[in-house]
mmCIF file of C-alpha atoms in Angstrom:
data_model
loop_
_atom_site.group_PDB
_atom_site.id
_atom_site.type_symbol
_atom_site.label_atom_id
_atom_site.label_comp_id
_atom_site.label_asym_id
_atom_site.label_seq_id
_atom_site.Cartn_x
_atom_site.Cartn_y
_atom_site.Cartn_z
ATOM 1 C CA MET A 2 50.443 38.117 175.735
ATOM 2 C CA SER A 3 51.565 41.047 177.536
ATOM 3 C CA GLY A 4 54.961 39.619 177.874
ATOM 4 C CA ASP A 5 55.299 39.230 174.190
ATOM 5 C CA LEU A 6 54.348 42.882 173.537
ATOM 6 C CA GLU A 7 56.939 44.450 175.922
ATOM 7 C CA PRO A 8 60.055 43.721 173.750
ATOM 8 C CA GLU A 9 58.265 45.143 170.657
ATOM 9 C CA THR A 10 57.254 48.230 172.596
ATOM 10 C CA SER A 11 60.700 48.707 174.048
ATOM 11 C CA TYR A 12 62.138 48.324 170.480
ATOM 12 C CA ALA A 13 59.749 50.862 168.951
ATOM 13 C CA GLN A 14 60.536 53.302 171.528
ATOM 14 C CA ALA A 15 64.161 52.726 171.057
ATOM 15 C CA ILE A 16 63.654 53.392 167.211
ATOM 16 C CA ARG A 17 61.704 56.495 167.979
ATOM 17 C CA ARG A 18 64.411 57.736 170.331
ATOM 18 C CA LEU A 19 67.089 56.874 167.763
ATOM 19 C CA ALA A 20 65.241 58.823 165.244
ATOM 20 C CA GLU A 21 64.805 61.850 167.511
ATOM 21 C CA LEU A 22 68.507 61.799 168.409
ATOM 22 C CA THR A 23 69.473 61.439 164.824
ATOM 23 C CA GLY A 24 67.326 64.529 163.831
ATOM 24 C CA ARG A 25 68.559 66.377 166.531
ATOM 25 C CA ALA A 26 72.250 65.696 165.586
ATOM 26 C CA GLU A 27 71.394 66.483 161.883
ATOM 27 C CA ALA A 28 69.924 69.797 163.190
ATOM 28 C CA GLU A 29 72.833 70.604 165.181
ATOM 29 C CA ARG A 30 75.151 69.713 162.464
ATOM 30 C CA ALA A 31 73.311 71.886 160.017
ATOM 31 C CA GLU A 32 73.409 74.681 162.496
ATOM 32 C CA ALA A 33 77.145 74.068 162.938
ATOM 33 C CA ASN A 34 77.733 74.109 159.183
ATOM 34 C CA ALA A 35 75.702 77.294 158.787
ATOM 35 C CA TRP A 36 77.563 78.948 161.576
ATOM 36 C CA TYR A 37 80.859 77.871 159.998
ATOM 37 C CA GLU A 38 79.713 79.359 156.559
ATOM 38 C CA ARG A 39 78.667 82.667 158.328
ATOM 39 C CA GLN A 40 82.131 82.819 159.990
ATOM 40 C CA CYS A 41 83.836 82.009 156.776
ATOM 41 C CA ALA A 42 81.857 84.624 154.739
ATOM 42 C CA ALA A 43 82.627 87.250 157.675
ATOM 43 C CA ALA A 44 86.189 86.443 157.427
ATOM 44 C CA ASP A 45 86.152 86.835 153.621
ATOM 45 C CA ARG A 46 84.395 90.158 153.966
ATOM 46 C CA ALA A 47 86.843 91.237 156.623
ATOM 47 C CA VAL A 48 89.781 90.210 154.362
ATOM 48 C CA HIS A 49 88.283 91.992 151.412
ATOM 49 C CA ASP A 50 87.595 95.210 153.425
ATOM 50 C CA ALA A 51 91.203 95.035 154.766
ATOM 51 C CA ALA A 52 92.632 94.660 151.318
ATOM 52 C CA GLN A 53 90.450 97.572 150.185
ATOM 53 C CA ALA A 54 91.683 99.890 153.102
ATOM 54 C CA VAL A 55 95.225 98.796 152.334
ATOM 55 C CA ARG A 56 94.815 99.869 148.667
ATOM 56 C CA ARG A 57 93.173 103.169 149.796
ATOM 57 C CA ALA A 58 95.978 103.779 152.153
ATOM 58 C CA GLU A 59 98.656 103.058 149.493
ATOM 59 C CA ALA A 60 96.918 105.494 147.060
ATOM 60 C CA GLU A 61 96.823 108.096 149.812
ATOM 61 C CA VAL A 62 100.531 107.588 150.581
ATOM 62 C CA THR A 63 101.334 107.934 146.872
ATOM 63 C CA ALA A 64 99.138 111.000 146.796
ATOM 64 C CA ALA A 65 100.655 112.532 149.924
ATOM 65 C CA GLN A 66 104.248 111.780 148.555
ATOM 66 C CA GLN A 67 103.454 113.519 145.268
ATOM 67 C CA GLU A 68 102.130 116.403 147.075
ATOM 68 C CA VAL A 69 105.258 116.656 149.293
ATOM 69 C CA ASP A 70 107.539 116.398 146.083
ATOM 70 C CA ARG A 71 105.529 119.116 144.382
ATOM 71 C CA THR A 72 105.531 121.430 147.584
ATOM 72 C CA GLU A 73 109.179 120.913 148.000
ATOM 73 C CA ALA A 74 109.949 121.702 144.296
ATOM 74 C CA GLU A 75 107.574 124.727 144.311
ATOM 75 C CA SER A 76 109.239 125.933 147.694
ATOM 76 C CA ILE A 77 112.655 125.723 146.125
ATOM 77 C CA HIS A 78 111.352 127.490 142.969
ATOM 78 C CA LEU A 79 109.947 130.365 145.068
ATOM 79 C CA TRP A 80 113.222 130.515 147.153
ATOM 80 C CA SER A 81 115.283 130.774 143.869
ATOM 81 C CA ILE A 82 113.069 133.751 142.827
ATOM 82 C CA LEU A 83 113.547 135.327 146.294
ATOM 83 C CA ARG A 84 117.228 134.822 145.847
ATOM 84 C CA GLY A 85 117.092 136.438 142.628
ATOM 85 C CA GLN A 86 115.380 139.442 144.079
ATOM 86 C CA PHE A 87 117.872 139.985 146.866
ATOM 87 C CA GLY A 88 121.005 138.651 145.133
ATOM 88 C CA THR A 89 123.069 135.612 145.785
ATOM 89 C CA ALA A 90 125.266 137.357 148.239
ATOM 90 C CA ASP A 91 122.468 138.419 150.622
ATOM 91 C CA ARG A 92 122.613 136.683 153.904
ATOM 92 C CA ARG A 93 118.966 137.326 154.698
ATOM 93 C CA VAL A 94 117.805 134.735 152.123
ATOM 94 C CA GLY A 95 119.681 131.959 153.748
ATOM 95 C CA GLU A 96 119.333 128.209 152.454
ATOM 96 C CA PRO A 97 116.399 126.683 150.750
ATOM 97 C CA PRO A 98 113.618 125.810 153.258
ATOM 98 C CA VAL A 99 113.890 122.362 154.958
ATOM 99 C CA PRO A 100 110.512 120.325 155.399
ATOM 100 C CA ARG A 101 109.358 120.019 159.161
ATOM 101 C CA ASN A 102 108.511 116.207 158.566
ATOM 102 C CA GLY A 103 105.021 116.682 159.958
ATOM 103 C CA VAL A 104 106.026 118.581 162.989
ATOM 104 C CA GLY A 105 103.493 120.950 164.419
ATOM 105 C CA ALA A 106 99.876 121.689 163.612
ATOM 106 C CA PRO A 107 98.547 120.630 160.035
ATOM 107 C CA VAL A 108 98.523 123.742 157.773
ATOM 108 C CA ASP A 109 97.049 124.569 154.294
ATOM 109 C CA VAL A 110 100.273 124.376 152.257
ATOM 110 C CA GLU A 111 98.620 125.589 149.056
ATOM 111 C CA ALA A 112 97.305 128.711 150.765
ATOM 112 C CA LEU A 113 100.805 129.347 152.195
ATOM 113 C CA LEU A 114 102.466 128.955 148.917
ATOM 114 C CA ASP A 115 99.698 131.331 147.303
ATOM 115 C CA GLY A 116 100.617 133.773 149.896
ATOM 116 C CA VAL A 117 104.325 133.510 149.191
ATOM 117 C CA ARG A 118 103.659 133.870 145.384
ATOM 118 C CA GLU A 119 101.638 136.988 146.041
ATOM 119 C CA LEU A 120 104.404 138.618 148.224
ATOM 120 C CA LEU A 121 106.871 137.837 145.569
ATOM 121 C CA ASP A 122 104.720 139.399 142.892
ATOM 122 C CA ARG A 123 104.354 142.569 144.864
ATOM 123 C CA ALA A 124 108.055 142.575 145.643
ATOM 124 C CA ARG A 125 108.811 142.373 141.884
ATOM 125 C CA LYS A 126 106.570 145.429 141.349
ATOM 126 C CA PRO A 127 108.451 148.472 142.450
ATOM 127 C CA GLY A 128 106.653 150.847 144.497
ATOM 128 C CA GLU A 129 106.778 154.768 144.216
ATOM 129 C CA LEU A 130 109.027 157.015 146.311
ATOM 130 C CA PRO A 131 107.168 158.679 149.037
ATOM 131 C CA PRO A 132 106.378 162.482 148.847
ATOM 132 C CA GLY A 133 108.932 163.004 151.551
ATOM 133 C CA ALA A 134 111.616 162.187 149.115
ATOM 134 C CA ARG A 135 110.800 164.999 146.747
ATOM 135 C CA PRO A 136 112.924 167.663 148.469
ATOM 136 C CA LEU A 137 115.894 165.307 148.109
ATOM 137 C CA LEU A 138 114.984 164.785 144.371
ATOM 138 C CA ALA A 139 114.813 168.493 143.836
ATOM 139 C CA PHE A 140 118.388 168.856 145.507
ATOM 140 C CA PHE A 141 119.611 166.147 142.929
ATOM 141 C CA GLY A 142 118.190 168.239 140.115
ATOM 142 C CA VAL A 143 119.812 171.563 141.507
ATOM 143 C CA LEU A 144 123.156 169.767 142.174
ATOM 144 C CA GLY A 145 123.307 168.058 138.802
ATOM 145 C CA ALA A 146 122.303 171.236 136.924
ATOM 146 C CA ALA A 147 124.942 173.317 138.831
ATOM 147 C CA ALA A 148 127.600 170.687 138.292
ATOM 148 C CA ALA A 149 126.976 170.535 134.540
ATOM 149 C CA TYR A 150 126.976 174.368 134.479
ATOM 150 C CA ALA A 151 130.338 174.335 136.256
ATOM 151 C CA LEU A 152 131.670 171.971 133.768
ATOM 152 C CA GLY A 153 130.475 173.959 130.900
ATOM 153 C CA MET A 154 132.249 177.094 132.361
ATOM 154 C CA VAL A 155 135.393 175.070 132.651
ATOM 155 C CA ALA A 156 135.228 173.969 129.036
ATOM 156 C CA ARG A 157 134.747 177.571 128.016
ATOM 157 C CA ALA A 158 137.680 178.669 130.039
ATOM 158 C CA VAL A 159 139.837 175.950 128.513
ATOM 159 C CA GLY A 160 138.883 177.104 125.142
ATOM 160 C CA ASP A 161 139.562 180.770 125.947
ATOM 161 C CA ARG A 162 142.997 179.975 127.452
ATOM 162 C CA TYR A 163 144.415 177.785 124.717
ATOM 163 C CA GLY A 164 142.777 179.152 121.773
ATOM 164 C CA GLY A 165 142.960 177.748 118.193
ATOM 165 C CA ASP A 166 140.623 174.888 117.585
ATOM 166 C CA LEU A 167 139.807 174.610 121.158
ATOM 167 C CA ALA A 168 138.454 178.057 121.325
ATOM 168 C CA VAL A 169 135.575 176.962 118.832
ATOM 169 C CA ALA A 170 135.154 173.358 120.175
ATOM 170 C CA MET A 171 135.234 173.802 123.851
ATOM 171 C CA PRO A 172 132.417 176.451 124.184
ATOM 172 C CA VAL A 173 130.118 174.093 122.067
ATOM 173 C CA LEU A 174 130.975 171.246 124.205
ATOM 174 C CA GLY A 175 130.475 173.444 127.351
ATOM 175 C CA LEU A 176 127.014 174.474 125.979
ATOM 176 C CA LEU A 177 126.016 170.834 125.367
ATOM 177 C CA VAL A 178 127.041 169.910 128.839
ATOM 178 C CA THR A 179 125.298 172.793 130.459
ATOM 179 C CA LEU A 180 122.006 171.920 128.484
ATOM 180 C CA LEU A 181 122.296 168.334 129.781
ATOM 181 C CA GLY A 182 122.429 169.807 133.331
ATOM 182 C CA PRO A 183 118.730 169.288 134.099
ATOM 183 C CA VAL A 184 118.819 165.614 133.491
ATOM 184 C CA VAL A 185 122.128 164.721 135.268
ATOM 185 C CA GLY A 186 120.322 164.564 138.598
ATOM 186 C CA LEU A 187 118.211 161.642 137.384
ATOM 187 C CA ALA A 188 121.307 159.336 137.931
ATOM 188 C CA PRO A 189 121.485 159.775 141.741
ATOM 189 C CA ALA A 190 117.590 159.838 141.897
ATOM 190 C CA ARG A 191 117.623 156.558 140.154
ATOM 191 C CA ALA A 192 120.045 155.174 142.681
ATOM 192 C CA LEU A 193 118.071 156.387 145.598
ATOM 193 C CA ALA A 194 114.967 154.718 144.071
ATOM 194 C CA ASP A 195 116.813 151.417 143.709
ATOM 195 C CA ARG A 196 117.959 151.606 147.260
ATOM 196 C CA ARG A 197 114.409 152.058 148.487
ATOM 197 C CA HIS A 198 113.127 149.263 146.192
ATOM 198 C CA ALA A 199 111.036 151.757 144.398
ATOM 199 C CA GLY A 200 110.571 152.950 140.742
ATOM 200 C CA LEU A 201 111.496 156.368 139.512
ATOM 201 C CA ASP A 202 108.055 157.406 138.109
ATOM 202 C CA VAL A 203 107.139 160.347 136.113
ATOM 203 C CA ARG A 204 106.343 162.597 138.862
ATOM 204 C CA SER A 205 109.463 161.996 140.708
ATOM 205 C CA ALA A 206 111.450 162.465 137.403
ATOM 206 C CA LEU A 207 109.716 165.745 136.668
ATOM 207 C CA VAL A 208 110.769 166.988 140.123
ATOM 208 C CA VAL A 209 114.380 166.357 139.306
ATOM 209 C CA VAL A 210 114.160 167.878 135.739
ATOM 210 C CA VAL A 211 112.090 170.938 136.780
ATOM 211 C CA ALA A 212 114.511 171.475 139.632
ATOM 212 C CA GLY A 213 117.394 171.254 137.123
ATOM 213 C CA LEU A 214 115.892 173.605 134.607
ATOM 214 C CA LEU A 215 115.113 176.271 137.230
ATOM 215 C CA THR A 216 118.750 176.066 138.337
ATOM 216 C CA THR A 217 120.176 176.109 134.830
ATOM 217 C CA GLY A 218 117.936 179.060 133.899
ATOM 218 C CA ALA A 219 118.912 180.982 137.146
ATOM 219 C CA LEU A 220 122.587 180.355 136.656
ATOM 220 C CA PHE A 221 122.340 181.561 132.979
ATOM 221 C CA ALA A 222 120.511 184.620 134.155
ATOM 222 C CA LEU A 223 122.941 185.434 136.925
ATOM 223 C CA LEU A 224 126.216 184.520 135.426
ATOM 224 C CA ARG A 225 125.902 185.709 131.830
#
Protein backbone atom coordinates (compact mmCIF):
# COMPACT_ATOMS: atom_id res chain seq x y z
CA MET A 1 0.00 0.00 0.00
CA SER A 2 2.67 2.48 1.04
CA GLY A 3 4.63 1.66 -2.03
CA ASP A 4 1.66 2.68 -4.19
CA LEU A 5 1.29 6.04 -2.43
CA GLU A 6 4.89 7.23 -2.81
CA PRO A 7 4.68 8.03 -6.52
CA GLU A 8 1.46 9.95 -6.00
CA THR A 9 2.98 11.91 -3.10
CA SER A 10 6.08 12.72 -5.12
CA TYR A 11 3.94 13.81 -8.03
CA ALA A 12 1.85 16.11 -5.84
CA GLN A 13 4.97 17.60 -4.33
CA ALA A 14 6.35 18.18 -7.80
CA ILE A 15 3.13 19.86 -8.85
CA ARG A 16 3.24 22.11 -5.79
CA ARG A 17 6.88 22.86 -6.43
CA LEU A 18 6.13 23.69 -10.05
CA ALA A 19 3.27 25.95 -9.00
CA GLU A 20 5.52 27.72 -6.53
CA LEU A 21 8.24 28.21 -9.12
CA THR A 22 5.71 29.39 -11.68
CA GLY A 23 4.23 31.90 -9.22
CA ARG A 24 7.66 33.13 -8.27
CA ALA A 25 8.58 33.51 -11.93
CA GLU A 26 5.35 35.40 -12.62
CA ALA A 27 6.04 37.71 -9.66
CA GLU A 28 9.59 38.35 -10.81
CA ARG A 29 8.37 38.92 -14.37
CA ALA A 30 5.74 41.37 -13.09
CA GLU A 31 8.36 43.14 -10.97
CA ALA A 32 10.70 43.32 -13.97
CA ASN A 33 7.92 44.72 -16.14
CA ALA A 34 7.03 47.26 -13.47
CA TRP A 35 10.71 48.29 -13.14
CA TYR A 36 10.99 48.60 -16.92
CA GLU A 37 7.86 50.75 -17.06
CA ARG A 38 9.21 52.94 -14.24
CA GLN A 39 12.49 53.34 -16.08
CA CYS A 40 10.70 54.22 -19.32
CA ALA A 41 8.50 56.73 -17.50
CA ALA A 42 11.56 58.27 -15.83
CA ALA A 43 13.34 58.42 -19.18
CA ASP A 44 10.31 60.06 -20.78
CA ARG A 45 10.18 62.62 -17.97
CA ALA A 46 13.91 63.28 -18.35
CA VAL A 47 13.52 63.77 -22.10
CA HIS A 48 10.51 66.04 -21.55
CA ASP A 49 12.38 68.08 -18.92
CA ALA A 50 15.42 68.31 -21.18
CA ALA A 51 13.28 69.49 -24.09
CA GLN A 52 11.69 72.15 -21.88
CA ALA A 53 15.13 73.24 -20.67
CA VAL A 54 16.32 73.52 -24.27
CA ARG A 55 13.29 75.60 -25.20
CA ARG A 56 13.86 77.87 -22.19
CA ALA A 57 17.53 78.21 -23.08
CA GLU A 58 16.67 79.07 -26.68
CA ALA A 59 14.17 81.68 -25.49
CA GLU A 60 16.79 83.17 -23.14
CA VAL A 61 19.35 83.24 -25.95
CA THR A 62 16.86 85.00 -28.22
CA ALA A 63 16.00 87.53 -25.51
CA ALA A 64 19.68 88.09 -24.74
CA GLN A 65 20.47 88.63 -28.43
CA GLN A 66 17.61 91.12 -28.70
CA GLU A 67 18.94 92.92 -25.59
CA VAL A 68 22.45 92.99 -27.07
CA ASP A 69 21.14 94.37 -30.38
CA ARG A 70 19.05 96.99 -28.57
CA THR A 71 21.98 97.97 -26.34
CA GLU A 72 24.36 98.30 -29.29
CA ALA A 73 21.83 100.40 -31.20
CA GLU A 74 21.26 102.63 -28.16
CA SER A 75 25.02 102.96 -27.60
CA ILE A 76 25.58 104.04 -31.19
CA HIS A 77 22.66 106.49 -30.91
CA LEU A 78 24.09 108.03 -27.74
CA TRP A 79 27.54 108.14 -29.35
CA SER A 80 26.09 110.04 -32.32
CA ILE A 81 24.51 112.55 -29.91
CA LEU A 82 27.87 112.95 -28.18
CA ARG A 83 29.59 113.37 -31.55
CA GLY A 84 27.07 116.08 -32.39
CA GLN A 85 27.82 117.84 -29.10
CA PHE A 86 31.58 117.96 -29.62
CA GLY A 87 31.67 118.06 -33.41
CA THR A 88 32.78 115.46 -35.91
CA ALA A 89 36.38 116.70 -35.89
CA ASP A 90 36.86 116.34 -32.12
CA ARG A 91 39.29 113.48 -31.47
CA ARG A 92 38.10 113.07 -27.88
CA VAL A 93 34.94 111.37 -29.11
CA GLY A 94 36.70 108.58 -30.98
CA GLU A 95 34.86 105.72 -32.62
CA PRO A 96 31.58 104.06 -31.58
CA PRO A 97 31.93 101.75 -28.53
CA VAL A 98 32.80 98.10 -29.21
CA PRO A 99 31.03 95.38 -27.14
CA ARG A 100 33.27 93.57 -24.65
CA ASN A 101 31.73 90.16 -25.50
CA GLY A 102 31.04 89.33 -21.89
CA VAL A 103 34.56 90.11 -20.64
CA GLY A 104 34.63 91.35 -17.07
CA ALA A 105 32.08 91.37 -14.27
CA PRO A 106 28.37 91.54 -15.19
CA VAL A 107 26.92 95.03 -15.09
CA ASP A 108 23.48 96.61 -15.25
CA VAL A 109 23.53 97.82 -18.84
CA GLU A 110 20.26 99.72 -18.56
CA ALA A 111 21.53 101.63 -15.53
CA LEU A 112 24.71 102.58 -17.42
CA LEU A 113 22.68 103.76 -20.43
CA ASP A 114 20.43 105.80 -18.15
CA GLY A 115 23.51 107.41 -16.65
CA VAL A 116 24.85 108.27 -20.10
CA ARG A 117 21.49 109.75 -21.13
CA GLU A 118 21.45 111.89 -17.98
CA LEU A 119 24.97 113.14 -18.65
CA LEU A 120 24.09 114.00 -22.23
CA ASP A 121 20.94 115.82 -21.11
CA ARG A 122 23.01 117.89 -18.71
CA ALA A 123 25.63 118.52 -21.38
CA ARG A 124 22.96 119.81 -23.76
CA LYS A 125 21.77 122.30 -21.14
CA PRO A 126 24.32 125.13 -20.99
CA GLY A 127 25.31 126.31 -17.56
CA GLU A 128 25.90 129.83 -16.36
CA LEU A 129 29.12 131.78 -16.47
CA PRO A 130 30.75 131.89 -13.02
CA PRO A 131 30.78 135.17 -11.07
CA GLY A 132 34.54 135.34 -11.61
CA ALA A 133 33.92 136.01 -15.30
CA ARG A 134 31.99 139.24 -14.66
CA PRO A 135 35.04 141.53 -14.67
CA LEU A 136 35.93 140.17 -18.09
CA LEU A 137 32.33 140.71 -19.24
CA ALA A 138 32.48 144.29 -17.99
CA PHE A 139 35.74 144.74 -19.90
CA PHE A 140 34.01 143.53 -23.05
CA GLY A 141 31.29 146.13 -22.48
CA VAL A 142 33.83 148.91 -21.96
CA LEU A 143 35.90 147.84 -24.94
CA GLY A 144 32.88 147.51 -27.26
CA ALA A 145 31.49 150.90 -26.27
CA ALA A 146 34.88 152.58 -26.65
CA ALA A 147 35.39 151.01 -30.09
CA ALA A 148 31.92 152.09 -31.22
CA TYR A 149 32.49 155.59 -29.91
CA ALA A 150 35.82 155.75 -31.77
CA LEU A 151 34.15 154.63 -34.99
CA GLY A 152 31.48 157.27 -34.48
CA MET A 153 34.14 159.92 -34.11
CA VAL A 154 35.87 158.67 -37.26
CA ALA A 155 32.55 158.87 -39.15
CA ARG A 156 31.98 162.46 -37.97
CA ALA A 157 35.54 163.39 -38.87
CA VAL A 158 35.07 161.98 -42.39
CA GLY A 159 31.89 164.01 -42.77
CA ASP A 160 33.57 167.19 -41.59
CA ARG A 161 36.54 166.65 -43.90
CA TYR A 162 34.76 165.85 -47.14
CA GLY A 163 31.63 167.96 -46.63
CA GLY A 164 28.66 167.79 -48.96
CA ASP A 165 26.26 164.93 -48.41
CA LEU A 166 28.82 163.19 -46.25
CA ALA A 167 28.72 166.11 -43.84
CA VAL A 168 25.07 165.24 -43.21
CA ALA A 169 25.10 161.43 -43.45
CA MET A 170 28.30 160.57 -41.65
CA PRO A 171 27.48 162.27 -38.33
CA VAL A 172 24.14 160.45 -38.29
CA LEU A 173 25.88 157.17 -39.03
CA GLY A 174 28.47 157.93 -36.36
CA LEU A 175 25.72 158.61 -33.81
CA LEU A 176 23.99 155.33 -34.61
CA VAL A 177 27.26 153.43 -34.24
CA THR A 178 27.95 155.17 -30.94
CA LEU A 179 24.47 154.36 -29.60
CA LEU A 180 25.01 150.69 -30.50
CA GLY A 181 28.25 150.68 -28.51
CA PRO A 182 26.77 149.30 -25.25
CA VAL A 183 25.67 146.09 -27.00
CA VAL A 184 28.80 145.54 -29.11
CA GLY A 185 30.48 143.80 -26.19
CA LEU A 186 27.82 141.08 -26.27
CA ALA A 187 29.56 139.46 -29.26
CA PRO A 188 32.83 138.60 -27.46
CA ALA A 189 30.86 137.76 -24.32
CA ARG A 190 28.87 135.25 -26.32
CA ALA A 191 32.07 133.76 -27.73
CA LEU A 192 33.43 133.41 -24.18
CA ALA A 193 30.28 131.65 -23.04
CA ASP A 194 30.39 129.22 -25.97
CA ARG A 195 34.03 128.42 -25.28
CA ARG A 196 33.16 127.56 -21.68
CA HIS A 197 30.08 125.56 -22.75
CA ALA A 198 27.82 127.98 -20.91
CA GLY A 199 24.93 130.21 -21.79
CA LEU A 200 24.95 133.99 -21.80
CA ASP A 201 22.22 134.55 -19.23
CA VAL A 202 20.40 137.79 -18.50
CA ARG A 203 22.65 138.78 -15.60
CA SER A 204 25.83 138.30 -17.65
CA ALA A 205 24.33 140.25 -20.55
CA LEU A 206 23.33 143.07 -18.17
CA VAL A 207 26.92 143.29 -16.91
CA VAL A 208 28.11 143.84 -20.49
CA VAL A 209 25.37 146.32 -21.42
CA VAL A 210 25.59 148.35 -18.19
CA ALA A 211 29.38 148.61 -18.54
CA GLY A 212 28.90 149.72 -22.15
CA LEU A 213 26.30 152.31 -21.20
CA LEU A 214 28.49 153.75 -18.47
CA THR A 215 31.43 153.89 -20.85
CA THR A 216 29.40 155.55 -23.60
CA GLY A 217 27.97 158.09 -21.13
CA ALA A 218 31.41 158.87 -19.72
CA LEU A 219 32.88 159.35 -23.21
CA PHE A 220 30.02 161.65 -24.19
CA ALA A 221 30.56 163.67 -21.00
CA LEU A 222 34.33 163.87 -21.37
CA LEU A 223 34.77 164.37 -25.10
CA ARG A 224 31.87 166.65 -26.00
